[in-house]
XYZ file of C-alpha atoms in Angstrom:
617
model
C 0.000 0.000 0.000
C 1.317 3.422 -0.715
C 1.763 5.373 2.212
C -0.679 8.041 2.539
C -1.123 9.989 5.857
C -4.183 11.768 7.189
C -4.529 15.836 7.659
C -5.912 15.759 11.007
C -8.884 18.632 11.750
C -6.178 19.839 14.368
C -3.446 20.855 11.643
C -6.654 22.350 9.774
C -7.870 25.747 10.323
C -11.309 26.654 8.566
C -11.608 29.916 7.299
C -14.314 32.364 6.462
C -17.001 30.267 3.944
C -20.055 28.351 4.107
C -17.914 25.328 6.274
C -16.936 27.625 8.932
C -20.203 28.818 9.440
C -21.810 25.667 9.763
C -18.694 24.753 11.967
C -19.213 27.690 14.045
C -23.262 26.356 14.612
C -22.560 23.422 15.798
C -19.555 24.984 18.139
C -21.962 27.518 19.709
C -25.887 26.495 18.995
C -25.963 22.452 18.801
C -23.453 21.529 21.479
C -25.388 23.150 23.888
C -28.853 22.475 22.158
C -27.908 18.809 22.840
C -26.896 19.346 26.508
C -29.563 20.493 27.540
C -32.184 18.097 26.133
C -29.646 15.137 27.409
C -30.152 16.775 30.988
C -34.048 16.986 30.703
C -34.217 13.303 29.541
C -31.973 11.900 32.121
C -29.214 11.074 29.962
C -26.242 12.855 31.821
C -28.149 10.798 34.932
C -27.040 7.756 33.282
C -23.251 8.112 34.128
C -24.175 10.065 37.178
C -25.713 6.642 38.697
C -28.265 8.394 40.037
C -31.243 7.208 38.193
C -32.416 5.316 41.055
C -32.724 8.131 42.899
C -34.093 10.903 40.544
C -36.481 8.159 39.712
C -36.049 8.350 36.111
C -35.848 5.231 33.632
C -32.451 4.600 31.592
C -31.661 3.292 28.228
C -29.347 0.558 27.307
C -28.075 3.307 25.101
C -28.313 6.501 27.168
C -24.138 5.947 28.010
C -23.504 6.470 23.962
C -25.426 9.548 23.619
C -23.513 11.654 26.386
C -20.138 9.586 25.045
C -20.747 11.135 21.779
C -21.307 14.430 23.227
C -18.253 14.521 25.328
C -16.120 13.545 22.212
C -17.624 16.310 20.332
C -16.298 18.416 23.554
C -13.251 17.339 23.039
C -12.266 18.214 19.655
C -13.895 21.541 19.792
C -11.556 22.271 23.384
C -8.487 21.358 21.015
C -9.162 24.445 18.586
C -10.166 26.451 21.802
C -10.054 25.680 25.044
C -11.474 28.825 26.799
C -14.656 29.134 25.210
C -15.653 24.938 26.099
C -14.196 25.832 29.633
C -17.872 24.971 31.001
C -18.664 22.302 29.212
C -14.843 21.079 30.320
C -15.767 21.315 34.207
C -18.859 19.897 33.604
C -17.222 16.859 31.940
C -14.685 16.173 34.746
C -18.150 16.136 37.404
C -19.321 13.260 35.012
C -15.850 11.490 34.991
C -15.514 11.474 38.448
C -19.445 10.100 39.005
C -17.781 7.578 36.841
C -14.989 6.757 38.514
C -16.833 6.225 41.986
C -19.428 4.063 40.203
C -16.736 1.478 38.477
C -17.146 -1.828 40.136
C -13.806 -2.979 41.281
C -13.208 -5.833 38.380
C -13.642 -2.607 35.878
C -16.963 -2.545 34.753
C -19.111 0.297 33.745
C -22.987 0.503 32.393
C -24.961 2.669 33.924
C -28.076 0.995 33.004
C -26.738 -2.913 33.843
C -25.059 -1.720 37.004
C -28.498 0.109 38.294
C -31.284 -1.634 36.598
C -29.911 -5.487 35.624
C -26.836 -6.292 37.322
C -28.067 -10.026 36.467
C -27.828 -9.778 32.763
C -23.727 -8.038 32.354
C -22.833 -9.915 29.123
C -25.492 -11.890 28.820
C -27.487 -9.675 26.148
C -26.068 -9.986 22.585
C -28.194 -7.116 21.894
C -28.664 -4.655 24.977
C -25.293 -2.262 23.117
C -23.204 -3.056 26.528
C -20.315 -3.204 24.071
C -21.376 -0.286 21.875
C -21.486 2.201 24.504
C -18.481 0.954 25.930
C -17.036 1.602 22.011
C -18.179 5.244 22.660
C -16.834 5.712 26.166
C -13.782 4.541 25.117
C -13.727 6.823 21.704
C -14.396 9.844 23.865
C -11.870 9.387 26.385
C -9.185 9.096 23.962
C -10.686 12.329 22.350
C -10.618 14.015 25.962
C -7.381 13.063 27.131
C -5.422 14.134 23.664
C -7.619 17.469 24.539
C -7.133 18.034 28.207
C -3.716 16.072 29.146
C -6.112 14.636 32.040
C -5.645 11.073 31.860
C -8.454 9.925 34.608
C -11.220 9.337 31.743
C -8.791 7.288 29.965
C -7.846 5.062 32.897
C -11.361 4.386 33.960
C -11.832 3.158 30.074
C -8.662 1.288 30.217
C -9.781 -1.066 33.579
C -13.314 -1.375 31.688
C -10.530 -2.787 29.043
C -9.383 -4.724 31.024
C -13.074 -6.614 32.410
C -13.698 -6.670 28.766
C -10.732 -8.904 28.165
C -11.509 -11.233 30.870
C -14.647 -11.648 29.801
C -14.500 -12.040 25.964
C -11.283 -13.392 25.504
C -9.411 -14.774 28.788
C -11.662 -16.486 30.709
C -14.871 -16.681 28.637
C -17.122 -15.774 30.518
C -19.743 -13.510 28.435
C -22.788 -15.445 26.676
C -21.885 -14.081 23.037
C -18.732 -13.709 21.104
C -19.277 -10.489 19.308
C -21.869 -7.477 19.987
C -24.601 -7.191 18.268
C -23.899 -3.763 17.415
C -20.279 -2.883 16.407
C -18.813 0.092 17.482
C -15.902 -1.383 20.012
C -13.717 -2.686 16.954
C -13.008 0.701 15.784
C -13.089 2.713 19.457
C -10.063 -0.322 20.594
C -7.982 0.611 17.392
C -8.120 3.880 18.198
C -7.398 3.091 21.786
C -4.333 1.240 20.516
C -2.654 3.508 18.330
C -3.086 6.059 21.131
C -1.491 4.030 23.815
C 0.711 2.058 21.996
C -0.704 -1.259 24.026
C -0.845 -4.112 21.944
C -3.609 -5.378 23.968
C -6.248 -3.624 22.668
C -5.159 -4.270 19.311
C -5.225 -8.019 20.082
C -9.332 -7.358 21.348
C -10.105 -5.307 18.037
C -8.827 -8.382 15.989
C -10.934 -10.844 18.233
C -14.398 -8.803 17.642
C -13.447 -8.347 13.988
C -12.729 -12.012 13.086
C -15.089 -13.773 14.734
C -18.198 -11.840 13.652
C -19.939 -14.591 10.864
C -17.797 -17.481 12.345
C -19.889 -18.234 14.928
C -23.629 -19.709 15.644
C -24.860 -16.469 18.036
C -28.069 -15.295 19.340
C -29.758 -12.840 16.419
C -30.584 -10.369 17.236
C -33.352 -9.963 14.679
C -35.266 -13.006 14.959
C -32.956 -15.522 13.348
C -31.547 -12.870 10.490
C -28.125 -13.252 10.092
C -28.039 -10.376 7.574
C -29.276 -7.900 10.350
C -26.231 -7.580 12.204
C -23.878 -8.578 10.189
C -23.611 -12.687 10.949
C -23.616 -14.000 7.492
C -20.427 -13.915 6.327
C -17.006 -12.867 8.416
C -14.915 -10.100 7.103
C -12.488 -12.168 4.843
C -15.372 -13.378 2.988
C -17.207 -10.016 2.706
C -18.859 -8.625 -0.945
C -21.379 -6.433 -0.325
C -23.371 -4.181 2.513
C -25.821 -5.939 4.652
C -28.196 -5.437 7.530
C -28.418 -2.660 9.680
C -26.611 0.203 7.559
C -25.087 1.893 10.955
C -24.197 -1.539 12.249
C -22.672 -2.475 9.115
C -20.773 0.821 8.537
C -19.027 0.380 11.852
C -17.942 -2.938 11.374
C -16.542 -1.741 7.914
C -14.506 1.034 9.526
C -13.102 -1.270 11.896
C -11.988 -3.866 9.674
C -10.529 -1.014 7.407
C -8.247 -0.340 10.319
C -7.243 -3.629 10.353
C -6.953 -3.581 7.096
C -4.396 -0.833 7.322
C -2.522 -2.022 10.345
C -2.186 -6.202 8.570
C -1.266 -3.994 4.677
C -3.822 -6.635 3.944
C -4.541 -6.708 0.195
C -7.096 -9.103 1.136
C -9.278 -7.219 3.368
C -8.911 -4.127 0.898
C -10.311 -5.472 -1.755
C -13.089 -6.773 0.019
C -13.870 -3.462 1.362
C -13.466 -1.853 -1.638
C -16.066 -4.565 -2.832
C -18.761 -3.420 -0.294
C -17.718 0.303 -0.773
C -18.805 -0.365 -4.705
C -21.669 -1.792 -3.600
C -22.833 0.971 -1.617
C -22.118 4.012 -4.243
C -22.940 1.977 -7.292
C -26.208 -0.081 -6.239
C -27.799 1.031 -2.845
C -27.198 4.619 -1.995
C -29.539 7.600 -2.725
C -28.572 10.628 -4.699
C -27.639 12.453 -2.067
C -25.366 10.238 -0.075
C -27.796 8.458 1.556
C -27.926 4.788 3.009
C -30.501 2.559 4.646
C -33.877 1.774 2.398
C -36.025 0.657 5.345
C -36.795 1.425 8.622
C -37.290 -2.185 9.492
C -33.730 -2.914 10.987
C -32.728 0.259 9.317
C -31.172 -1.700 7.032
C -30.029 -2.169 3.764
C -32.112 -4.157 1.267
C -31.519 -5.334 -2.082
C -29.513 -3.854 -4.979
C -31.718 -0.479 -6.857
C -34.335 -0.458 -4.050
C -34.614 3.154 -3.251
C -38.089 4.378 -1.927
C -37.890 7.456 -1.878
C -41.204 8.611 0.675
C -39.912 5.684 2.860
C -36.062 5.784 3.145
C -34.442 5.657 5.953
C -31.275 7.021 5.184
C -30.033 7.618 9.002
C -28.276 10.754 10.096
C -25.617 8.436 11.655
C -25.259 6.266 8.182
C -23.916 9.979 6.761
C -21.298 10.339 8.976
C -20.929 6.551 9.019
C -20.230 6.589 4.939
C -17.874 9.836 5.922
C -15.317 7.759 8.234
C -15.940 4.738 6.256
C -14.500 6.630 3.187
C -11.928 8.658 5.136
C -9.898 5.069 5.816
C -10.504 3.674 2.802
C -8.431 6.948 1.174
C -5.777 6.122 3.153
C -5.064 2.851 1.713
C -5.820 3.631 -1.768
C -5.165 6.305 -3.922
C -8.781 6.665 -5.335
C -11.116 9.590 -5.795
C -13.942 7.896 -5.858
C -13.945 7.839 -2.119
C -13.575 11.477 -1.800
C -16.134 12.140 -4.122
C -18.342 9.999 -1.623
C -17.565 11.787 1.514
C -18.701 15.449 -0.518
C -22.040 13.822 -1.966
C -22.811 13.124 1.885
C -21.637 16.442 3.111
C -23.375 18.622 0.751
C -26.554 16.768 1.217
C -27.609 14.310 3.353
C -25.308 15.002 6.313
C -26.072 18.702 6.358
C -30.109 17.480 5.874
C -29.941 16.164 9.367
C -29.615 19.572 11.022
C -32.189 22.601 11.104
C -30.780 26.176 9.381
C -31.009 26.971 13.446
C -28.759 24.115 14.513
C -31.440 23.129 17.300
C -33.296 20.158 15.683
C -32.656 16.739 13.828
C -34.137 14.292 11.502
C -33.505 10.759 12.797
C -34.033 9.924 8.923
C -33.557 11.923 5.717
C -36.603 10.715 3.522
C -35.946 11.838 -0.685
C -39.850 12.923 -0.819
C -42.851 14.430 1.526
C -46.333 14.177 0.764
C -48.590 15.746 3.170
C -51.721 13.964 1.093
C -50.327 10.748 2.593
C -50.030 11.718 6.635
C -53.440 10.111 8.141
C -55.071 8.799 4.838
C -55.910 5.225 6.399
C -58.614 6.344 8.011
C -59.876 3.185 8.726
C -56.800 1.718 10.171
C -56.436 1.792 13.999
C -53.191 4.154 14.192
C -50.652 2.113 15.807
C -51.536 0.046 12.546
C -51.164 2.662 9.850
C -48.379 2.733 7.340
C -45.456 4.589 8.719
C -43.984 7.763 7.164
C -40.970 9.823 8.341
C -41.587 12.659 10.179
C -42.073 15.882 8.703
C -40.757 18.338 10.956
C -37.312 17.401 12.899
C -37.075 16.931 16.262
C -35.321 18.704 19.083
C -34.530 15.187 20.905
C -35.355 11.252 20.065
C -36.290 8.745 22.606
C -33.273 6.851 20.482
C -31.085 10.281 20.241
C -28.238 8.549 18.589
C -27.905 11.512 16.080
C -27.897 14.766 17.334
C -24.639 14.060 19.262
C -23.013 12.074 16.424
C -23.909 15.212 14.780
C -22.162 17.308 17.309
C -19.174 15.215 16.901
C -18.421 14.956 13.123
C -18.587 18.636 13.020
C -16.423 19.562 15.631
C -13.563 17.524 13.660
C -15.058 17.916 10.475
C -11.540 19.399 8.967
C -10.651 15.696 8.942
C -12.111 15.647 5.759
C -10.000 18.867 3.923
C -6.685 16.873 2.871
C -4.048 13.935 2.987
C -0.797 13.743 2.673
C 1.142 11.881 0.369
C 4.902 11.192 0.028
C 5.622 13.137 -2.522
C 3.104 15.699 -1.577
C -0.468 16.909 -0.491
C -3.668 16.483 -1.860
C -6.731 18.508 -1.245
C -9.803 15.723 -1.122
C -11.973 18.769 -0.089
C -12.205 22.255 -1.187
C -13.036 23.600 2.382
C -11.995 27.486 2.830
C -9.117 26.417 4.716
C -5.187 26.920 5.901
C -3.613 23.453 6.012
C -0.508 23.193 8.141
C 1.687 19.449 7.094
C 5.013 18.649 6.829
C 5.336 20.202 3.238
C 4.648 23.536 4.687
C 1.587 25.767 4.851
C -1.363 25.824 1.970
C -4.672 28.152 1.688
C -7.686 26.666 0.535
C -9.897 29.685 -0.569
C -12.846 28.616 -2.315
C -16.516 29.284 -3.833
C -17.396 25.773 -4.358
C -20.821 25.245 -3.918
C -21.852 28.708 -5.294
C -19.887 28.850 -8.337
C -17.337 25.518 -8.677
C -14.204 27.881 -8.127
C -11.518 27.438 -5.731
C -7.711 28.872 -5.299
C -4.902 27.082 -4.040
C -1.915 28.661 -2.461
C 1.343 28.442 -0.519
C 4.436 30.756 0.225
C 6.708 27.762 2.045
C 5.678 24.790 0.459
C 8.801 22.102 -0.173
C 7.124 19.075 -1.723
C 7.289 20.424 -5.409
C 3.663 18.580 -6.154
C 0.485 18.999 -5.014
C -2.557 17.049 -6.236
C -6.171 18.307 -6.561
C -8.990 15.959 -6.426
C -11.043 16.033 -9.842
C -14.848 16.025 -9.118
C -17.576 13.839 -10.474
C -20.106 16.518 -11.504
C -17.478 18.439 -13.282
C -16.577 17.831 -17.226
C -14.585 20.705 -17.579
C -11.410 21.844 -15.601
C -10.211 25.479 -15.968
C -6.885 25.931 -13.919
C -4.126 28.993 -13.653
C -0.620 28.514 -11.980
C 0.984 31.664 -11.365
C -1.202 33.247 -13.737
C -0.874 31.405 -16.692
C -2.979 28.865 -17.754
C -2.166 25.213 -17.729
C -3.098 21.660 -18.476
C -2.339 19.629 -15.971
C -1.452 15.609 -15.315
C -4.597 13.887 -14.550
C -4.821 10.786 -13.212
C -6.861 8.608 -10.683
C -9.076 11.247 -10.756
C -7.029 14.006 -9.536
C -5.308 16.706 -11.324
C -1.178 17.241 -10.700
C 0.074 20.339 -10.431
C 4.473 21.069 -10.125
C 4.979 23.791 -8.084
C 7.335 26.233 -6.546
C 8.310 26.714 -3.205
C 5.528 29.635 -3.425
C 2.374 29.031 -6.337
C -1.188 30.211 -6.446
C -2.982 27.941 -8.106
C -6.715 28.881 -9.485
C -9.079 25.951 -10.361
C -12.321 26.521 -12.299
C -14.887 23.155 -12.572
C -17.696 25.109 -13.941
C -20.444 24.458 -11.924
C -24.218 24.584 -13.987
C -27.238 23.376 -13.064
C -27.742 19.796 -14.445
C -30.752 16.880 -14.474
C -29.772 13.839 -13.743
C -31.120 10.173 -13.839
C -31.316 7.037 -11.707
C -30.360 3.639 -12.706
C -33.782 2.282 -14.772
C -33.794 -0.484 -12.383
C -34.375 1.918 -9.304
C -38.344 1.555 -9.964
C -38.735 4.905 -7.716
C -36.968 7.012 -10.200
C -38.208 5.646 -13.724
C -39.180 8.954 -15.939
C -37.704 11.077 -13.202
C -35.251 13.403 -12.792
C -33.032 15.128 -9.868
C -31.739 18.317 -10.538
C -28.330 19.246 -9.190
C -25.829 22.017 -9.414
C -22.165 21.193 -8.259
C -21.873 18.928 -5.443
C -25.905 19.935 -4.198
C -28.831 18.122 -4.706
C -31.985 20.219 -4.983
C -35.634 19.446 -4.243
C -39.112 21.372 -4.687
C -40.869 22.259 -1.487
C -44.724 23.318 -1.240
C -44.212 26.304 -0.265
C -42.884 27.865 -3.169
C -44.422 25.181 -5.574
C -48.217 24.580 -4.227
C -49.546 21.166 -2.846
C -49.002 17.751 -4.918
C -45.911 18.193 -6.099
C -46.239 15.085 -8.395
C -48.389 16.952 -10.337
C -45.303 18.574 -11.563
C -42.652 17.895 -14.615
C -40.103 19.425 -16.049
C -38.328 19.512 -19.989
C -35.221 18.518 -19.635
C -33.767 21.539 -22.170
C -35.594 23.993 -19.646
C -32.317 23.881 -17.127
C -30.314 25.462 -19.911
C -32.136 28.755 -18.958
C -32.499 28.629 -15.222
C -32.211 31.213 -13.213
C -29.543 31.185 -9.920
C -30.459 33.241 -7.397
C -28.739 34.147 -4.150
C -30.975 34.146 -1.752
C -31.041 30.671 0.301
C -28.619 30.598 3.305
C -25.555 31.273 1.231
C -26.290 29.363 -1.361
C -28.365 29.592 -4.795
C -32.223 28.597 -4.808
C -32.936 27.748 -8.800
C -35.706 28.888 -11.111
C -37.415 27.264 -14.102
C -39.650 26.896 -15.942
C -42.116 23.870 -15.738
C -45.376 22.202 -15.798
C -48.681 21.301 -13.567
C -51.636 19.273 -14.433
C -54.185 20.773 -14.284
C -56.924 20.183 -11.440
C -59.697 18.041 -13.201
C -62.494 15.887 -10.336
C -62.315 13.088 -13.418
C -60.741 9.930 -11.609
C -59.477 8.685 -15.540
C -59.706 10.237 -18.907
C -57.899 9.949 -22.038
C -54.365 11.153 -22.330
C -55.736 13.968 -25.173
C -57.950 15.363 -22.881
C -54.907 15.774 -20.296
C -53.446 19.239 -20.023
C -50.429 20.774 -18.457
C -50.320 24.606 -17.175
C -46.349 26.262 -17.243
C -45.828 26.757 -13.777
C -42.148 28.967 -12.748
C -40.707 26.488 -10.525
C -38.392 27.096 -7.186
C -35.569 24.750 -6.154
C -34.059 24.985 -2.597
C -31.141 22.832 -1.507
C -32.467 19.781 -0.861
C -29.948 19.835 2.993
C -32.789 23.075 3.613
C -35.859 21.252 3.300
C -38.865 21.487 6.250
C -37.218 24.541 7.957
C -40.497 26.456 7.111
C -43.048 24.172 8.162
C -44.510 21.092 7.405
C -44.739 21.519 3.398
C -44.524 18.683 0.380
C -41.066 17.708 -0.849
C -39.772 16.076 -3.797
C -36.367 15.364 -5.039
C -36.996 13.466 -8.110
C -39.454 14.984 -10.382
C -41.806 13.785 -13.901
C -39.947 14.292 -16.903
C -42.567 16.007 -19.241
């Protein structure tokens, strides 16, 4: 494997732009947003141990939430310390409740120790090992943050009972959890400790998933959690898409820690899968809400999908580790589908609210139709409005977290140079020297690439998908430069400016024929956005609606929608007529100007209809 390095978010500083803003939300609005609807639903109670007490019920999953939350903490006290000094005291109250509560042979649940001391590893599916995954991620987060190393210990003694219990002496009723999430938190425990240990326990939850007769947790379906196959035999995404994502990232650090060609390719087989047969337009994964799972190859319902706020940043670290192995920008192209759409979809304009799911279409018409169905039997339908909290609140501080590091995502470095994955208004600091990242991406495909100190002589640009044209200046003077792999190669000087022009235009697009959904439909998008109409701008039964496909050569951009364009065209609506069927002569359509918002902005003016892919006229 070549060796490629990552650009951590803490050599990364974001600069004025539509990233920094949304940066700067989550930093001041949704971190504390979060924390306070975690304190009125008991969930900082959880590692308090005081639910007992306060006489408030716990989750098997309540330790995960605040985990989350305290890793966001974390990174965001890394860029600047003073202004999460609060939130900083606030965590060390919680570590020490944790501390006193650890039983002496290291374990630590809040809801086991307090509610069902009588079932510790004996539930496949009750997340013991999940939220112990997220304890363990956040206290690796907190002590490269703070120095303060008591978080860390705690985690490493719950290690330790871990150990015993798994691998040692046996003890626990299952081999592997039902939801993974440990693999990748002991990697990272690993590389930050150096002890081989944890390494050794990562290996031993990724190899024996699919190699042993377990308890399902769905009902006797392997696929669900990922029991059908183990990861040397794996081809393609199954089961529960958050579930599944997690065990991919783990096994993509083992990947990279074994150079294992084998494992690679496999992953690179289920990454394939994902993009090429079961992923929506706009980055989204999950077609069900049964299991919230994957399904088949083209089934993409677009009223009904699923499409998790946690599979987006899921897909995002998924794709991050699978860059680092190969040189491929199909896996950077990924990571900007999902932030441009349906990671930034999962947050309100306000930063205050989340959709658990990201559905592709809202139709008002069908809320309450069944009329004659008792309503705990009706057909369910995503919400239409998003929520402040979930009973399962597994988002909102996943949300909190992938933003505060979100720079991650801006660049790696190569040996014989960097490469920008991301065009994120940006100064990158690696150990070629110093590059600016100034950009207009999203707005008008435009970015400028610059350094004063830079040593490496190359630097590499990352070609994107939507573009079929490439403009570029070095120094001033236009140039061609070496593609390949999907980037463009620029040689440089010690100090360059480099000015890159992909032409961003509006542009309809298709689905696969096979996605049934889609058939005659079209999405429009412009640069790395997906758009959608909403109600209302466009009136009530959206499907009523088509569009030419020559009619985007004359639309309109207009500046007006949270810093980036809405889009006017022309288009169609049939016409109201009380006929149930008539022939298709006697049909008529009405030109109707039509208004398309980002599709990340939809239901941030009340409940309305919403529609991604629309009737080709």
């Amino acid at each position: 494997m070549k060796k490629i390095n990552a650009v951590s978010f803490r050599d990364v500083t974001l600069k004025d732009g539509f990233w920094l803003k949304r940066y700067e939300l989550n930093k001041n609005v949704t971190i504390e947003s979060v924390k306070n609807r975690f304190e009125e639903t008991a969930r900082f109670d959880a590692l308090r141990f005081n639910f007992i007490k306060n006489g408030r019920t716990p989750h098997i999953f309540y330790d995960s939430d605040v985990a989350k939350w305290i890793e966001a903490v974390a990174y965001l006290i890394e860029k600047d310390r003073k202004s999460m000094a609060e939130n900083e005291r606030f965590i060390d109250e919680l570590i020490d409740c944790m501390e006193k509560a650890q039983r002496d042979d290291g374990y630590l649940n809040s809801t086991l120790q307090q509610i069902h001391p009588d079932k510790i590893f004996k539930e496949r599916g009750w997340h013991e090992l999940y939220c112990a995954g997220h304890l363990i991620e956040a206290a690796v987060a907190y002590h490269k943050a703070t120095g303060k190393d008591k978080f860390l210990r705690v985690m490493e003694r719950y290690c330790d009972c871990i150990y015993r219990a798994f691998i040692s002496e046996k003890t626990a009723a299952f081999v592997t959890p039902g939801h993974e999430e440990i693999e990748l938190a002991l990697m990272k425990l690993y590389r930050h400790t150096g002890n081989k240990k944890y390494y050794e326990m990562a290996k031993f939850f990724l190899e024996n998933r699919g190699r042993h007769d377990e308890a399902c947790v769905y009902e006797g379906n392997k696929y669900g959690t990922q029991d059908d196959v183990d990861i040397f035999s794996l081809k393609e995404a199954n089961g529960h898409s958050v579930r599944a994502l997690y065990l991919y990232c783990g096994a993509a650090d083992l990947a990279m820690e074994e150079s294992s060609s084998l494992l690679l390719g496999n992953l690179d087989s289920v990454f394939d899968d994902i993009v090429n047969r079961k992923m929506y337009i706009t980055g989204g994964v999950g077609s069900t809400y049964r299991t919230e799972s994957f399904t088949v190859p083209y089934d993409l319902p677009n009223n009904t999908a699923y499409s998790e706020s946690c599979c987006a940043i899921g897909l995002i670290l998924f794709a991050l580790r699978m860059r680092l192995m190969r040189r491929d920008a199909k896996y950077g192209a990924l990571v900007e589908r999902v932030m441009y759409n349906s990671l930034l979809s999962s947050t309100s304009l306000d930063g205050k609210a989340f959709f658990y799911e990201n559905p592709l279409e809202i139709a008002l018409e069908e809320y309450g139709r069944e009329v004659a169905v008792p309503e705990k039997n009706r057909e369910r339908l995503p919400i239409t409005q998003r929520l402040e909290v979930f009973g399962c609140s597994c988002c909102p501080p996943n949300i909190n977290r992938i933003f505060a590091e979100f720079a991650d995502v801006v660049a790696v470095a190569e040996s014989d140079g960097l490469c920008v994955e991301q065009y994120v208004s940006s100064e990158i600091s690696c150990s070629f020297g110093k590059v600016t990242v100034r950009e207009s991406y999203a707005l008008d495909g435009t970015a400028e690439i610059s350094s004063s100190d830079y040593t490496a002589g190359k630097i590499a640009v990352r070609l994107p998908e939507w573009s079929g044209k490439l403009t570029a200046t070095l120094d001033g003077a236009e140039i061609v430069p070496e593609i390949n792999g999907g980037y463009a190669g620029f040689k440089v000087g010690r100090a360059f400016d480099i000015k890159l022009n992909f032409h961003a235009a509006p542009v309809f697009v298709s689905a696969n024929p096979k996605v049934r959904a889609d058939a005659g439909r079209v999405a429009l998008c412009y640069g790395p956005t997906v758009y959608c109409l909403e109600g209302v701008d466009n009136g009530e039964r959206l499907n009523r609606i088509s569009v030419s496909l020559d009619a985007v050569s004359e639309a309109e951009l207009i500046k007006d929608f949270h810093g980036l364009y809405s889009i006017e065209l022309d288009g169609f609506v049939d016409r109201d007529d009380d006929r149930l069927y008539f022939a298709v002569a006697e049909s008529e359509k009405v030109s109707k100007r039509l208004k398309f918002i980002p599709y990340f902005a939809f239901a941030n003016r009340g409940s309305s209809d919403m529609l991604v892919w629309v009737r080709k006229a």
